[in-house]
CSV table of C-alpha atoms in Angstrom, one decimal:
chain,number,residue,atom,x,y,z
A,210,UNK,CA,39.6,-84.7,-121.5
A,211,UNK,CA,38.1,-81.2,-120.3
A,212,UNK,CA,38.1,-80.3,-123.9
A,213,UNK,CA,35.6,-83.3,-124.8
A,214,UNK,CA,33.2,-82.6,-121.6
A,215,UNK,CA,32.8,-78.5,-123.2
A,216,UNK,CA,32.0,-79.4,-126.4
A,217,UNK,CA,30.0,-82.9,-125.2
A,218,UNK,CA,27.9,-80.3,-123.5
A,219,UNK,CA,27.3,-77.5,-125.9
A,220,UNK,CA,26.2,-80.3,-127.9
A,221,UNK,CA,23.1,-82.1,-125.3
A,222,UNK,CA,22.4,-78.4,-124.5
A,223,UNK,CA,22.4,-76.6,-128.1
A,224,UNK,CA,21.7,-79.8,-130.6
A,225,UNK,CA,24.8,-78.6,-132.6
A,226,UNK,CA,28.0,-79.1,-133.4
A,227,UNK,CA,30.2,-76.3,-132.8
A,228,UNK,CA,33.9,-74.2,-133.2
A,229,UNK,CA,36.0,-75.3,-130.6
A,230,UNK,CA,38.7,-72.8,-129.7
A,231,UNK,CA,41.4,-73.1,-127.0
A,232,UNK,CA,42.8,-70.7,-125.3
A,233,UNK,CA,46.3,-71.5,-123.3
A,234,UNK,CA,47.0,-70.6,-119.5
A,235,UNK,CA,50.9,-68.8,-119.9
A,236,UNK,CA,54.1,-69.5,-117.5
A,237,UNK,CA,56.7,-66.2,-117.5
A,238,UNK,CA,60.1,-67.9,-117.3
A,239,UNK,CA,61.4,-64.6,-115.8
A,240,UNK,CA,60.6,-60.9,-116.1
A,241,UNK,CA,57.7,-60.0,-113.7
A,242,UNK,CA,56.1,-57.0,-113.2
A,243,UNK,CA,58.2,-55.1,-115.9
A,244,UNK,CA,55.4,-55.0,-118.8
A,245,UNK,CA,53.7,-52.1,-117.2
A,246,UNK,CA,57.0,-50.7,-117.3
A,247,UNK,CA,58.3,-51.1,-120.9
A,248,UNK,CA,60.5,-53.6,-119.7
A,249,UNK,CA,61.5,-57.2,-121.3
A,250,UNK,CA,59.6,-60.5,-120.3
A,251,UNK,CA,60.0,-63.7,-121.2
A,252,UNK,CA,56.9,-65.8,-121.2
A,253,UNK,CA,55.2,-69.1,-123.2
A,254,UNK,CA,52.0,-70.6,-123.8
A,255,UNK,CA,51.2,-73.9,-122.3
A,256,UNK,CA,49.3,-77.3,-122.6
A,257,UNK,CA,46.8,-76.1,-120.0
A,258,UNK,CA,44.0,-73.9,-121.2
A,259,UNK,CA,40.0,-72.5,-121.3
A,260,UNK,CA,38.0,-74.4,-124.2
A,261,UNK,CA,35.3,-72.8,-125.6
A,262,UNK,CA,32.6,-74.4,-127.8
A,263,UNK,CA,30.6,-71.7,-129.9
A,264,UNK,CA,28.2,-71.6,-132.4
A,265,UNK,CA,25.8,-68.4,-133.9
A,266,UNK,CA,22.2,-68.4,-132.9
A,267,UNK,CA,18.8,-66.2,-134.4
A,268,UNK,CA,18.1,-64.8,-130.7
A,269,UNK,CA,19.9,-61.6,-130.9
A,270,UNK,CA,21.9,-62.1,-127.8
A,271,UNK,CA,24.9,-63.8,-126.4
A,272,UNK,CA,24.6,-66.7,-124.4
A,273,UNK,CA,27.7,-67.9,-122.2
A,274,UNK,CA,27.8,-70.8,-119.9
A,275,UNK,CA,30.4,-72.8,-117.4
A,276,UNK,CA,29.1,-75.7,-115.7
A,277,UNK,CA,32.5,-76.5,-114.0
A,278,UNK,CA,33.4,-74.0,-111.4
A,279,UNK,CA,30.6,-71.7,-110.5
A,280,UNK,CA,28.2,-73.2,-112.9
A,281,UNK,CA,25.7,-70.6,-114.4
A,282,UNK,CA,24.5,-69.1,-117.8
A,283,UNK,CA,24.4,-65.3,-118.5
A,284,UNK,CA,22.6,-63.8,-121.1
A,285,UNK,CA,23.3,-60.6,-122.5
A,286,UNK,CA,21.2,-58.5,-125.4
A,287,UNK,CA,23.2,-57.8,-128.4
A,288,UNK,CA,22.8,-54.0,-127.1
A,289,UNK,CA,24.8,-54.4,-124.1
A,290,UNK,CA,21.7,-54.9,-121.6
A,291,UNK,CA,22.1,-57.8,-119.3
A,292,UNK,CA,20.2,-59.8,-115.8
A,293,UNK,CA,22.3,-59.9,-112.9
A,294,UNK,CA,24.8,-62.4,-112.7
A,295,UNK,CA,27.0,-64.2,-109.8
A,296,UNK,CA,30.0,-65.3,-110.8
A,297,UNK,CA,33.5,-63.7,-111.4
A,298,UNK,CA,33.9,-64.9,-115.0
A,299,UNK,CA,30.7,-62.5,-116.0
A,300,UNK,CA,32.7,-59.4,-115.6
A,301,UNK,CA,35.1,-60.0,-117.9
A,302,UNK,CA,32.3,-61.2,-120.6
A,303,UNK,CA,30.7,-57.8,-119.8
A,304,UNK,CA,33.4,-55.5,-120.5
A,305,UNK,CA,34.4,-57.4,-123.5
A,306,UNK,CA,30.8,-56.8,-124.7
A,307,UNK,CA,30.4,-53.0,-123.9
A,308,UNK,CA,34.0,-52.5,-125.7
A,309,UNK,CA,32.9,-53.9,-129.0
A,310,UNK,CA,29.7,-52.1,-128.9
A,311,UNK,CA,31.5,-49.4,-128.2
A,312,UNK,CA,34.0,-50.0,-130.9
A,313,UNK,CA,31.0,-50.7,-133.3
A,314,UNK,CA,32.1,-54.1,-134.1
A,315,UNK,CA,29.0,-56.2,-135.4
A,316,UNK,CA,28.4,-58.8,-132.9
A,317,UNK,CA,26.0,-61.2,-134.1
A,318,UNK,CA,24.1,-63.8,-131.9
A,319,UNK,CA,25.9,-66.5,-129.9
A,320,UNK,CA,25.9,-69.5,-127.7
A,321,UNK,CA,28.7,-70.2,-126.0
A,322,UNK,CA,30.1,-72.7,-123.3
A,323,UNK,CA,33.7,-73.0,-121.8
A,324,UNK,CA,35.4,-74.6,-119.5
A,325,UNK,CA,38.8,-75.7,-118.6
A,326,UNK,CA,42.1,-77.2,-116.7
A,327,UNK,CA,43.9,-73.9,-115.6
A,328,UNK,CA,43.9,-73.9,-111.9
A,329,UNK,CA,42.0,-70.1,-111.2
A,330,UNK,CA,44.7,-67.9,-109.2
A,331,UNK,CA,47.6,-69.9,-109.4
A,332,UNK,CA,49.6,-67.8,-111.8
A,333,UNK,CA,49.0,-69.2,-114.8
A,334,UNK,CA,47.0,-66.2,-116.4
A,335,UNK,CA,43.5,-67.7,-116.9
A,336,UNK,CA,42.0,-64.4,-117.1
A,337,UNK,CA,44.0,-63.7,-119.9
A,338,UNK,CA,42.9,-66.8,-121.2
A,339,UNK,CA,39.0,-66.1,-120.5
A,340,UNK,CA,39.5,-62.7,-122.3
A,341,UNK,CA,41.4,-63.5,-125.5
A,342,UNK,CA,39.5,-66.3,-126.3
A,343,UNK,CA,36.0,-65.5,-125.5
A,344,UNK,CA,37.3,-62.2,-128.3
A,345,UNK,CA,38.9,-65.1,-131.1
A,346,UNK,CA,35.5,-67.0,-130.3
A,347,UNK,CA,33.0,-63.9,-131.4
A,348,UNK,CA,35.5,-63.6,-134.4
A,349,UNK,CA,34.7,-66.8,-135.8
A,350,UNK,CA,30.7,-66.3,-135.0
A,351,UNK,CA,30.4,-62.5,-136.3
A,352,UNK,CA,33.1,-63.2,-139.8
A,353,UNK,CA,34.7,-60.2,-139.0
A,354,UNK,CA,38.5,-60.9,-138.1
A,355,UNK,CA,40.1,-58.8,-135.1
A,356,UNK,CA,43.9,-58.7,-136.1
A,357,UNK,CA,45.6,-60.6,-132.5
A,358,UNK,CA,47.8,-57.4,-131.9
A,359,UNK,CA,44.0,-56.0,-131.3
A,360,UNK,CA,42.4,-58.8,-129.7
A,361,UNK,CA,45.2,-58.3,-127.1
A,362,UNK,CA,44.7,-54.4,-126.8
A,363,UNK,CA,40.7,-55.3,-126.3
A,364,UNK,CA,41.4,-57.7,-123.6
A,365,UNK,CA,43.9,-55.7,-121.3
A,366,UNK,CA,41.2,-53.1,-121.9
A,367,UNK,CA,38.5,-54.9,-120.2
A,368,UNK,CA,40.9,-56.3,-117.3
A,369,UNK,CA,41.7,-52.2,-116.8
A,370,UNK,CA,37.7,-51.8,-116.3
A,371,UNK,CA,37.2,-54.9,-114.0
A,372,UNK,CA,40.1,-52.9,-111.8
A,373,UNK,CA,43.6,-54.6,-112.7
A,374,UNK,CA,46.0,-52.1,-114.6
A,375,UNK,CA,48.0,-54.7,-116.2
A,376,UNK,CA,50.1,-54.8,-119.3
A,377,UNK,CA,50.5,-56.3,-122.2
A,378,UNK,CA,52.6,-59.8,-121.5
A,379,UNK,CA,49.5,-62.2,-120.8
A,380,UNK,CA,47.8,-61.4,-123.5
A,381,UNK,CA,50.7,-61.6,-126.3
A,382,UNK,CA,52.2,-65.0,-124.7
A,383,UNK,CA,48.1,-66.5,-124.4
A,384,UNK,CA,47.6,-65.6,-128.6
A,385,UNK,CA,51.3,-65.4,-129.9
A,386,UNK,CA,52.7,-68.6,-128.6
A,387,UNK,CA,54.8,-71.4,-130.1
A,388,UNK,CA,54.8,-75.3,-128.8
A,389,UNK,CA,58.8,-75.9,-128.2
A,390,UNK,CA,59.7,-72.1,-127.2
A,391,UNK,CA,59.4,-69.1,-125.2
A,392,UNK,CA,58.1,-65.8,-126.4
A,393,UNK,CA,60.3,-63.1,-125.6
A,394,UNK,CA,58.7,-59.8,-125.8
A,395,UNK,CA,60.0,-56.4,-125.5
A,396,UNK,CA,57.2,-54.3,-124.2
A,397,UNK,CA,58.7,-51.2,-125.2
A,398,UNK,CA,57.7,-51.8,-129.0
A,399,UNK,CA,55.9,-55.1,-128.9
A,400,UNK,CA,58.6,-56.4,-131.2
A,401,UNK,CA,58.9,-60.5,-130.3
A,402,UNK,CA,61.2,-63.6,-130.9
A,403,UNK,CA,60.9,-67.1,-130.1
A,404,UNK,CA,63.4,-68.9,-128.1
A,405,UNK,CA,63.7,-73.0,-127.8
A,406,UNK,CA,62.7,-73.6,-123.9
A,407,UNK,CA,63.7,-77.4,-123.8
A,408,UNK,CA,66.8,-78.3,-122.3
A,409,UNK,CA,68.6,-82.0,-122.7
A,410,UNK,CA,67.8,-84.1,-120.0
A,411,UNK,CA,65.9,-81.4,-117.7
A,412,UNK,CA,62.2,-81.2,-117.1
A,413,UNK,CA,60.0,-78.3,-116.7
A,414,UNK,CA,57.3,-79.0,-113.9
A,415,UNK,CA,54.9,-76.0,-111.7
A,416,UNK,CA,54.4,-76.8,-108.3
A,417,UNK,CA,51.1,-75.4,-107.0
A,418,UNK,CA,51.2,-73.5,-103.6
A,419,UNK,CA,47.8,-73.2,-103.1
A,420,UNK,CA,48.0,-69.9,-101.9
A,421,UNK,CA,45.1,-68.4,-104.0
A,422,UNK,CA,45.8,-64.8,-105.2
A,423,UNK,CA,43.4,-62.6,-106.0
A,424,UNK,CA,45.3,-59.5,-108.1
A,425,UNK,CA,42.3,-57.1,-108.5
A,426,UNK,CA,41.3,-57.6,-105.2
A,427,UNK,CA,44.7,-56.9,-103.8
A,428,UNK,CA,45.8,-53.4,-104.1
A,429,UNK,CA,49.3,-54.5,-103.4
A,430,UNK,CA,49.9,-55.2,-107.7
A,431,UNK,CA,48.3,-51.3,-108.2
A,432,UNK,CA,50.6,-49.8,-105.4
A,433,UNK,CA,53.7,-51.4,-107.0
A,434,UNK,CA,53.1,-49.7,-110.3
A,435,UNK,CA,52.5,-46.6,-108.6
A,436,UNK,CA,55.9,-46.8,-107.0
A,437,UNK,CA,57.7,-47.2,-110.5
A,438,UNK,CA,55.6,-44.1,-111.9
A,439,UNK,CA,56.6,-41.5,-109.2
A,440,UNK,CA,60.6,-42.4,-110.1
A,441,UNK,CA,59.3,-41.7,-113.6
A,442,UNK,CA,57.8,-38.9,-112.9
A,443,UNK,CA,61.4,-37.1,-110.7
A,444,UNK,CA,63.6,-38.4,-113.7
A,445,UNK,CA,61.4,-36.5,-116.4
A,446,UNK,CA,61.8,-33.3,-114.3
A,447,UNK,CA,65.8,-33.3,-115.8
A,448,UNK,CA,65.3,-36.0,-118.6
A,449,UNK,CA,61.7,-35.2,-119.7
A,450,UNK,CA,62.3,-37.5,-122.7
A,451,UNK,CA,62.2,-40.6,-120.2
A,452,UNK,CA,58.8,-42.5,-120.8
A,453,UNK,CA,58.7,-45.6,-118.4
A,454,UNK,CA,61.4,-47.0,-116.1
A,455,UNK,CA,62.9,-48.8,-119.2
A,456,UNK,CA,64.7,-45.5,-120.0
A,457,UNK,CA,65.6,-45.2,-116.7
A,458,UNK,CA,69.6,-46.6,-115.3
A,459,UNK,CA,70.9,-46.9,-111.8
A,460,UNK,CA,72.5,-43.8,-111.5
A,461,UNK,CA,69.1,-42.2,-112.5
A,462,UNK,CA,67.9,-43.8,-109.3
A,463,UNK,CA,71.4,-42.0,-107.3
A,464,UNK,CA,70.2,-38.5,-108.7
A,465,UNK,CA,66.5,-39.2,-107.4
A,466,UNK,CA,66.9,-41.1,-104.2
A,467,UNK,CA,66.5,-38.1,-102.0
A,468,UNK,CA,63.4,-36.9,-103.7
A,469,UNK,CA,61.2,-40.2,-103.1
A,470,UNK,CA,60.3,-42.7,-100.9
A,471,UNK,CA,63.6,-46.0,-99.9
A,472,UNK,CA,60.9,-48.4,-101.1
A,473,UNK,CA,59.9,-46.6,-104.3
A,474,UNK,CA,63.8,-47.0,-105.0
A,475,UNK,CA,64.1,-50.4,-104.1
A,476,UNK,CA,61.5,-51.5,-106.0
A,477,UNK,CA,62.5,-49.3,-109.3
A,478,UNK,CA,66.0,-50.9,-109.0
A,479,UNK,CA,64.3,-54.5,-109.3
A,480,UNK,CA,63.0,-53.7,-112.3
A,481,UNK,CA,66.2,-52.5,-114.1
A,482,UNK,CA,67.9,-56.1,-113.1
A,483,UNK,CA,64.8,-57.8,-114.1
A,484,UNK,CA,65.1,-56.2,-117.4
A,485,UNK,CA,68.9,-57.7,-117.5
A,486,UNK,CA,67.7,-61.5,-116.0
A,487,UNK,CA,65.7,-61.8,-119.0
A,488,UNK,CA,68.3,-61.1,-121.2
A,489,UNK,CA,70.6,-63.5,-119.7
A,490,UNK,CA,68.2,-65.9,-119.3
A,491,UNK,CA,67.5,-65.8,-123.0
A,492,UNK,CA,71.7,-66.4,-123.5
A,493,UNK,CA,71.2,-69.0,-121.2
A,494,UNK,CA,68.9,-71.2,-122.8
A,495,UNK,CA,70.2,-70.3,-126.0
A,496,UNK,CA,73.6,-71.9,-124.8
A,497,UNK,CA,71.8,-74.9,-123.4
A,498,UNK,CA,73.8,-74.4,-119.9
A,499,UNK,CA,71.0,-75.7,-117.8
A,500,UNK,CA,72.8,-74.8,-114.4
A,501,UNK,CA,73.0,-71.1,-115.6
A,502,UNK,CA,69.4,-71.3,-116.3
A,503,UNK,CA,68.7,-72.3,-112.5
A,504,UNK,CA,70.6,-69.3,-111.1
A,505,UNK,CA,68.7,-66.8,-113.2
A,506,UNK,CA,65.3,-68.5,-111.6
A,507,UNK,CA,66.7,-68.3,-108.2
A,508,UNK,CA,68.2,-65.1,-108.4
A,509,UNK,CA,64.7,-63.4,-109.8
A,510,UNK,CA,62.8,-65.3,-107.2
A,511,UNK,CA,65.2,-63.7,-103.9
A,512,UNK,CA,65.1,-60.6,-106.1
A,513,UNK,CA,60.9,-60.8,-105.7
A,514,UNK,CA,61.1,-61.7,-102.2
A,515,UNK,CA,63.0,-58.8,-100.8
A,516,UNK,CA,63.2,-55.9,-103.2
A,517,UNK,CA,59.5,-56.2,-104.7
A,518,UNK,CA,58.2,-58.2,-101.8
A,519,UNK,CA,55.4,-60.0,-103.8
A,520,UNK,CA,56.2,-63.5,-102.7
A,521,UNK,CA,54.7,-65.2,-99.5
A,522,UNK,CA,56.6,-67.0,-97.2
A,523,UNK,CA,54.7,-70.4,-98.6
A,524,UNK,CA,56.9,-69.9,-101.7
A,525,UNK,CA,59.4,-68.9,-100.1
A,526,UNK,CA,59.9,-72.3,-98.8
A,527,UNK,CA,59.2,-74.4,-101.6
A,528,UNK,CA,62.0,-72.1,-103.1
A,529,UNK,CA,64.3,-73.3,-100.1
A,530,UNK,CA,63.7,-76.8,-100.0
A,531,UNK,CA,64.5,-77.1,-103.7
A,532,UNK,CA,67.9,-75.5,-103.1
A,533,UNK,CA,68.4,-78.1,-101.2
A,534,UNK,CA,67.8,-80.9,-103.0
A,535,UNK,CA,70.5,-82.1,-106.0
A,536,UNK,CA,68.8,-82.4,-109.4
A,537,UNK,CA,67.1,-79.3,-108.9
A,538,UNK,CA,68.5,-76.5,-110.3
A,539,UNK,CA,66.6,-73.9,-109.7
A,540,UNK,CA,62.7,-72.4,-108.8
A,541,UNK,CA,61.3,-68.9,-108.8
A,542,UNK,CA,57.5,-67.7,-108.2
A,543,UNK,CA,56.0,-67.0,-111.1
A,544,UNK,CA,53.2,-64.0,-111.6
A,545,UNK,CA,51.8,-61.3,-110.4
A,546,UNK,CA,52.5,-62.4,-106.9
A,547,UNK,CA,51.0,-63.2,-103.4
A,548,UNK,CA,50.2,-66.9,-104.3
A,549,UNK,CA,50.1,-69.0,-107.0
A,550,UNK,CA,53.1,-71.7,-108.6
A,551,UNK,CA,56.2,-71.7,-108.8
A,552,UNK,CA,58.3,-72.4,-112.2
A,553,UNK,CA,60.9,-75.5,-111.2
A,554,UNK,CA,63.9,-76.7,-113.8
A,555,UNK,CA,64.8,-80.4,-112.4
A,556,UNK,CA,66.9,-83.1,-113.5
A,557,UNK,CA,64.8,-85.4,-115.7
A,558,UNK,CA,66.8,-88.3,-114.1
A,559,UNK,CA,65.8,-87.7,-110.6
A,560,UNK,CA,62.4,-85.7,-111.5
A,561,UNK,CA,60.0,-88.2,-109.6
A,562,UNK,CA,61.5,-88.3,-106.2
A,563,UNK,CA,62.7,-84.5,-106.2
A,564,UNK,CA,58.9,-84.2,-107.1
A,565,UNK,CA,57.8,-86.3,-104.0
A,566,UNK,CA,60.4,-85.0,-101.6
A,567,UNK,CA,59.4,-80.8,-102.5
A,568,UNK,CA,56.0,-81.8,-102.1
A,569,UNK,CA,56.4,-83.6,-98.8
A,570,UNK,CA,58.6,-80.9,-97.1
A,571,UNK,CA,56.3,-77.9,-98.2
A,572,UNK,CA,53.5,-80.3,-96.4
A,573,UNK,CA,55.9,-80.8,-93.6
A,574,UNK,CA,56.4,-77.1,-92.9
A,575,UNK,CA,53.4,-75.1,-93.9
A,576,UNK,CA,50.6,-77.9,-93.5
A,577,UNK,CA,49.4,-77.1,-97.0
A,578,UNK,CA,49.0,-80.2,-99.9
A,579,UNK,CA,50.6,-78.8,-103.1
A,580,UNK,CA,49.7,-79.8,-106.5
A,581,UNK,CA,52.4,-80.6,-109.6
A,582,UNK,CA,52.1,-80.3,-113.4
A,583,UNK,CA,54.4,-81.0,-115.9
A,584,UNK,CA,54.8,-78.3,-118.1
A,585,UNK,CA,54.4,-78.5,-121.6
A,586,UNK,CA,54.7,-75.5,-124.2
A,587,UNK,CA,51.6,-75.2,-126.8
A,588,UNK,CA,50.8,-73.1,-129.2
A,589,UNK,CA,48.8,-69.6,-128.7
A,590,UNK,CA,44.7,-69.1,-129.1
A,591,UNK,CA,43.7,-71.3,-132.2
A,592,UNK,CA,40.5,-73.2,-133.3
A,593,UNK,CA,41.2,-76.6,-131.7
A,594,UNK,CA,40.6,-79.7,-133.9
């Protein structure tokens, strides 16, 4: 188990015995790209997650090390100075660090090594992972609690200065989580609710494209948002009261449609029925009609595919052979886009060969070996016993 290697190591490396925290990756059941927008999303923490083993030190500095992918330690002075460092993972460590200085918070000295099972760019939010709990770890070294509404503010702040202006839905469903049930979040006013995920005799399973995504690499997540703020900004010209595309309707978009660009429409209008999939999928599962459930994922994922145009035509497939097999009811791709999994609600009955034959047929047509995990809902950022 990953979570025994991490704290196996800090142990041979640091001769103690240390606070293990996990960190979960996060699924989004439906509601994508409508955080940065106000909008509704309905996400939940998962099985899979970042482990990281801590424990204070007397060297006035911060010590952090992977040895799994990209293996290497970084050091970094309690007063922000630091060597030059190779892999990704640092950045996020580093803007972490400059914000608390920055906030004052008293960081005290720290070794730390992590490590974990959420396949990087598939979807599953491990930056958000990386982020939060790297923050809940220096909590437990310094004694100084940072309440989780902050924690999350701290780490979209440091994904904003790495160069992704994302919103607020990894980071609530990675530390607000609850095993058994989604997290429904209303972006607008961060007010929450929990909603049972399991459904009697259907399974939950992520298929892996393989399709890596890179968001803050990609300027295509950034030029969506920028779409949705220019129909902002027409609407406030005659409704200046308007703050985000959640006050925003479809006859809004009639009024403005001659003002802006077809595709900043079309992807404004995806939005607004995203907004209204989450609520329906929220009925949905609260009704336990499992068939409903699979039309709300298929319907968001065409809705992706040809009004926000962040799928690839990878998922698009695995989406189409599972329409076409019976027992599954529905798939959608889940995150930010370009790559990653998709989320897949399948007859527990006939889960192993639908497994076997969407697996083989996304093979058969795109040459690439996909990866599946069965999905289970865990609990949010917590010191792991």
């Amino acid at each position: 188990m990953i979570h025994n290697k991490v704290k196996s190591y800090f142990e041979d490396n640091y001769l103690k015995n240390p606070i293990l925290i996990k960190a979960p990756g996060r699924i989004n059941l439906i509601g994508e790209h409508t955080d940065y927008n106000q909008g509704l999303v309905l996400p939940a923490s998962i099985e899979k997650g970042i482990y990281f083993a801590v424990s204070g030190n007397e060297e006035n500095n911060i010590q952090i090390e992977s040895f799994l992918t990209q293996p290497e330690k970084i050091v970094f002075q309690l007063n922000g100075e630091h060597k030059v460092f190779e892999s990704f993972w640092g950045n996020y460590f580093k803007a972490i660090i400059e914000i608390l200085i920055a906030k004052n918070y008293p960081l005290k000295g720290m070794n730390c090594v992590f490590g974990g099972d959420i396949p990087i760019g598939s979807g599953l939010s491990s930056s958000a992972a990386l982020c939060c709990g790297f923050i809940y770890a220096i909590t437990q070294v310094s004694d100084k609690e940072i309440s989780r509404e902050d924690i999350a503010l701290i780490a979209q702040e440091a994904e904003h200065k790495i160069g992704l202006n994302c919103g607020l839905m990894d980071q609530y469903a990675v530390l607000f989580g609850k095993k058994g049930n989604a997290f429904f979040l209303d972006c607008n006013d961060l007010s929450h609710k929990y909603i049972p995920i399991n459904l009697d005799g259907y399974s939950w399973v992520l298929i892996n494209s393989n399709i890596k995504h890179n968001l803050a690499v990609d300027s295509e997540y950034n030029k969506r948002r920028v779409s949705c703020e220019n129909i902002v900004k027409q609407v406030q010209a005659y409704r200046p009261q308007v703050k985000s595309l959640r006050d925003i309707s479809k006859d809004d978009l009639v009024k403005v449609k001659n003002k802006v660009n077809e595709i900043d429409i079309q992807r404004a209008k995806y939005i607004i029925e995203e907004n209204e999939r989450v609520l329906q999928m929220m009925q949905e599962l609260t009704a336990g009609d499992a068939i409903a459930v699979g039309n709300v994922l298929k319907n968001g994922h065409w809705a992706m595919s040809t009004e926000y145009e962040i799928t690839t035509s990878e998922l698009d497939h695995l989406v189409k052979i599972g329409e076409e097999l019976d027992g599954v009811l529905g798939s959608r791709m889940m995150g930010g886009g370009f790559g990653g999994c998709t989320i897949n609600l399948i007859e527990t009955k006939s889960l192993d060969e639908n497994i076997k034959a969407l697996l083989r047929s996304y093979k058969n047509k795109t040459g690439i070996d996909a990866e599946y995990y069965h999905l289970a809902i865990d609990d949010g950022v917590k010191v792991f016993e």
